[in-house]
Phi, psi and omega in degrees: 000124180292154154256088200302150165082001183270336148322082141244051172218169179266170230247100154315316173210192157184163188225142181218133173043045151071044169215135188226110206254127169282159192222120179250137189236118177217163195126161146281138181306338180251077140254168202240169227266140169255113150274124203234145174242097173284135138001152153273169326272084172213166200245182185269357153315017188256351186249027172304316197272330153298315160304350167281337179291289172341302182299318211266350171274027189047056152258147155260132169282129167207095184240138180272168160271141192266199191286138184083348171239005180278158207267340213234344170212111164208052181300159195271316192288158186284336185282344154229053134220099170280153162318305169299343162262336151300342160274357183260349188293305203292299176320309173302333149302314163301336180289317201280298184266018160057030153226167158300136176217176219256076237267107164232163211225150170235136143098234190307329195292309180290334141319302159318309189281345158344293186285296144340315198248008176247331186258341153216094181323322201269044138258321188239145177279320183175140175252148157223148178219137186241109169097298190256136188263212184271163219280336195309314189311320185277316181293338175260337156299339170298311180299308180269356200206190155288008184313322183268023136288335187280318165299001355163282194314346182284309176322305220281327182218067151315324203278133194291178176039338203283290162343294172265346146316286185320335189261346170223019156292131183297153163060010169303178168294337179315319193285310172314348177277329263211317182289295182320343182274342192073016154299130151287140187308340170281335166296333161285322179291338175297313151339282158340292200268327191243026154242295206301304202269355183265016188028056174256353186301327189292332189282346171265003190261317172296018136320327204264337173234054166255021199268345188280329196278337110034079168001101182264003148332279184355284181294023156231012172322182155217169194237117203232007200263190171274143196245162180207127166222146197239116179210155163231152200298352184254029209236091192252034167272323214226124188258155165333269180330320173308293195322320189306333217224005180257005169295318173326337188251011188273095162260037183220188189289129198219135153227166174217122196235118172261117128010078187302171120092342230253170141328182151277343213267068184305300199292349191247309181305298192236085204289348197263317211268346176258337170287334165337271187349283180312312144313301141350302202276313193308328172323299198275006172273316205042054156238000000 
């Protein structure tokens, strides 16, 4: 049974199934808690600035590096990453620091916090989710719409080895996939050094081929906490028609805020205008 207020210390690491995840915890400590998830391929160093935004309006901020990419949980099989063991990764943390939070995820993170939150409502208070909508939603843009031109890549890394080669030969094409995405070279360098050379890339790319092992539930989850979804028009993973359709699965107070001009890379390009967001959604809980 959760307990508001027992993480009164900061929380460095935590263990799950024998995996030891780092964690950056910043803020006051009695403030009440944001949990944040990053995306691929990045760590949670990408909400630094937003977790600085966050601090100075009295949130404590706490983002793990997740499974595959903290260096102490990397487990091999493709099965186990699975969805289900990325939320439990994340519940299992929300256990640790013991009240319900306010839980927001960009890319993969957001797929995850989704999920997090259709399955166990009593861990969150309130979501935002940036760039990915609810899975039901994406999954009927597959169907239905380009989306699965925008996806080309889920398919591609399926493939053993190939993948991570191709993404970490200098000067790949990866990179040029990665500019066309509206990473800035400091976004690539960040990349480099703290996936490619921290060797979290193969275990983060086997995000994507844990997807056959996967629930395919997920997409009828529901949603019960207050949601907030975030995109921007400049976002060329994620076509509009995903986004449009994920108020359906919401049974609480929902907004949907687009981004002009902006990336995919929210959290690092347009750092003010996503914790805003993120206030905003906290807003709507009214805690």
């Amino acid at each position: 049974m959760l307990t508001s207020g027992s993480a009164t210390e900061r929380i460095t690491e935590y263990t799950r199934d024998g995996l030891v995840f780092d964690v950056l915890d910043q803020g006051p400590l009695d403030g009440p808690i944001v949990l944040l998830l990053h995306g691929f391929p990045e760590r949670a160093s990408s909400w630094s600035a937003v977790m600085a935004v966050l601090n100075e309006h009295g949130f404590r901020t706490v983002a793990p590096d997740q499974r595959g990419y903290s260096p102490r949980a990397r487990p091999k099989r493709r099965r186990d990453y699975r969805i289900g063991a990325l939320v439990g990764d994340v519940a299992a943390l929300i256990e640790v620091i013991g009240q319900p939070v306010h839980l927001v995820g960009h890319d993969w993170g957001a797929n995850i916090a989704w999920v997090t939150a259709g399955r166990h409502p009593r861990l969150v208070a309130s979501l935002t989710a940036f760039s990915v909508p609810h899975p039901g939603s994406f999954m009927t843009a597959m169907l239905t719409s380009k989306q699965i031109l925008h996806s080309w890549y889920f398919a591609f890394f399926q493939l053993p080895l190939l993948p991570e080669k191709w993404m970490m030969r200098p000067g790949a094409r990866a990179e040029k996939w990665y500019e066309q995405s509206g990473m800035t070279e400091d976004d690539l360098e960040r990349t480099k050094t703290e996936i490619v050379d921290y060797g979290a890339l193969p275990f983060a790319v086997t995000w994507y081929r844990g997807l056959p092992f996967s629930n395919p539930g997920i997409g009828r989850l529901r949603i019960t906490v207050p949601t907030s979804m975030v995109w921007s028009d400049g976002d060329t993973f994620i076509g509009r028609s995903a986004v449009d359709n994920a108020q359906r699965y919401v049974d609480a107070a929902y907004t949907l805020t687009v981004l002009p001009d902006v990336s995919h890379w929210i959290p690092t390009q347009a750092s003010d205008a996503a914790a805003a967001a993120v206030l905003r959604s906290i807003a709507l809980s009214g805690t």
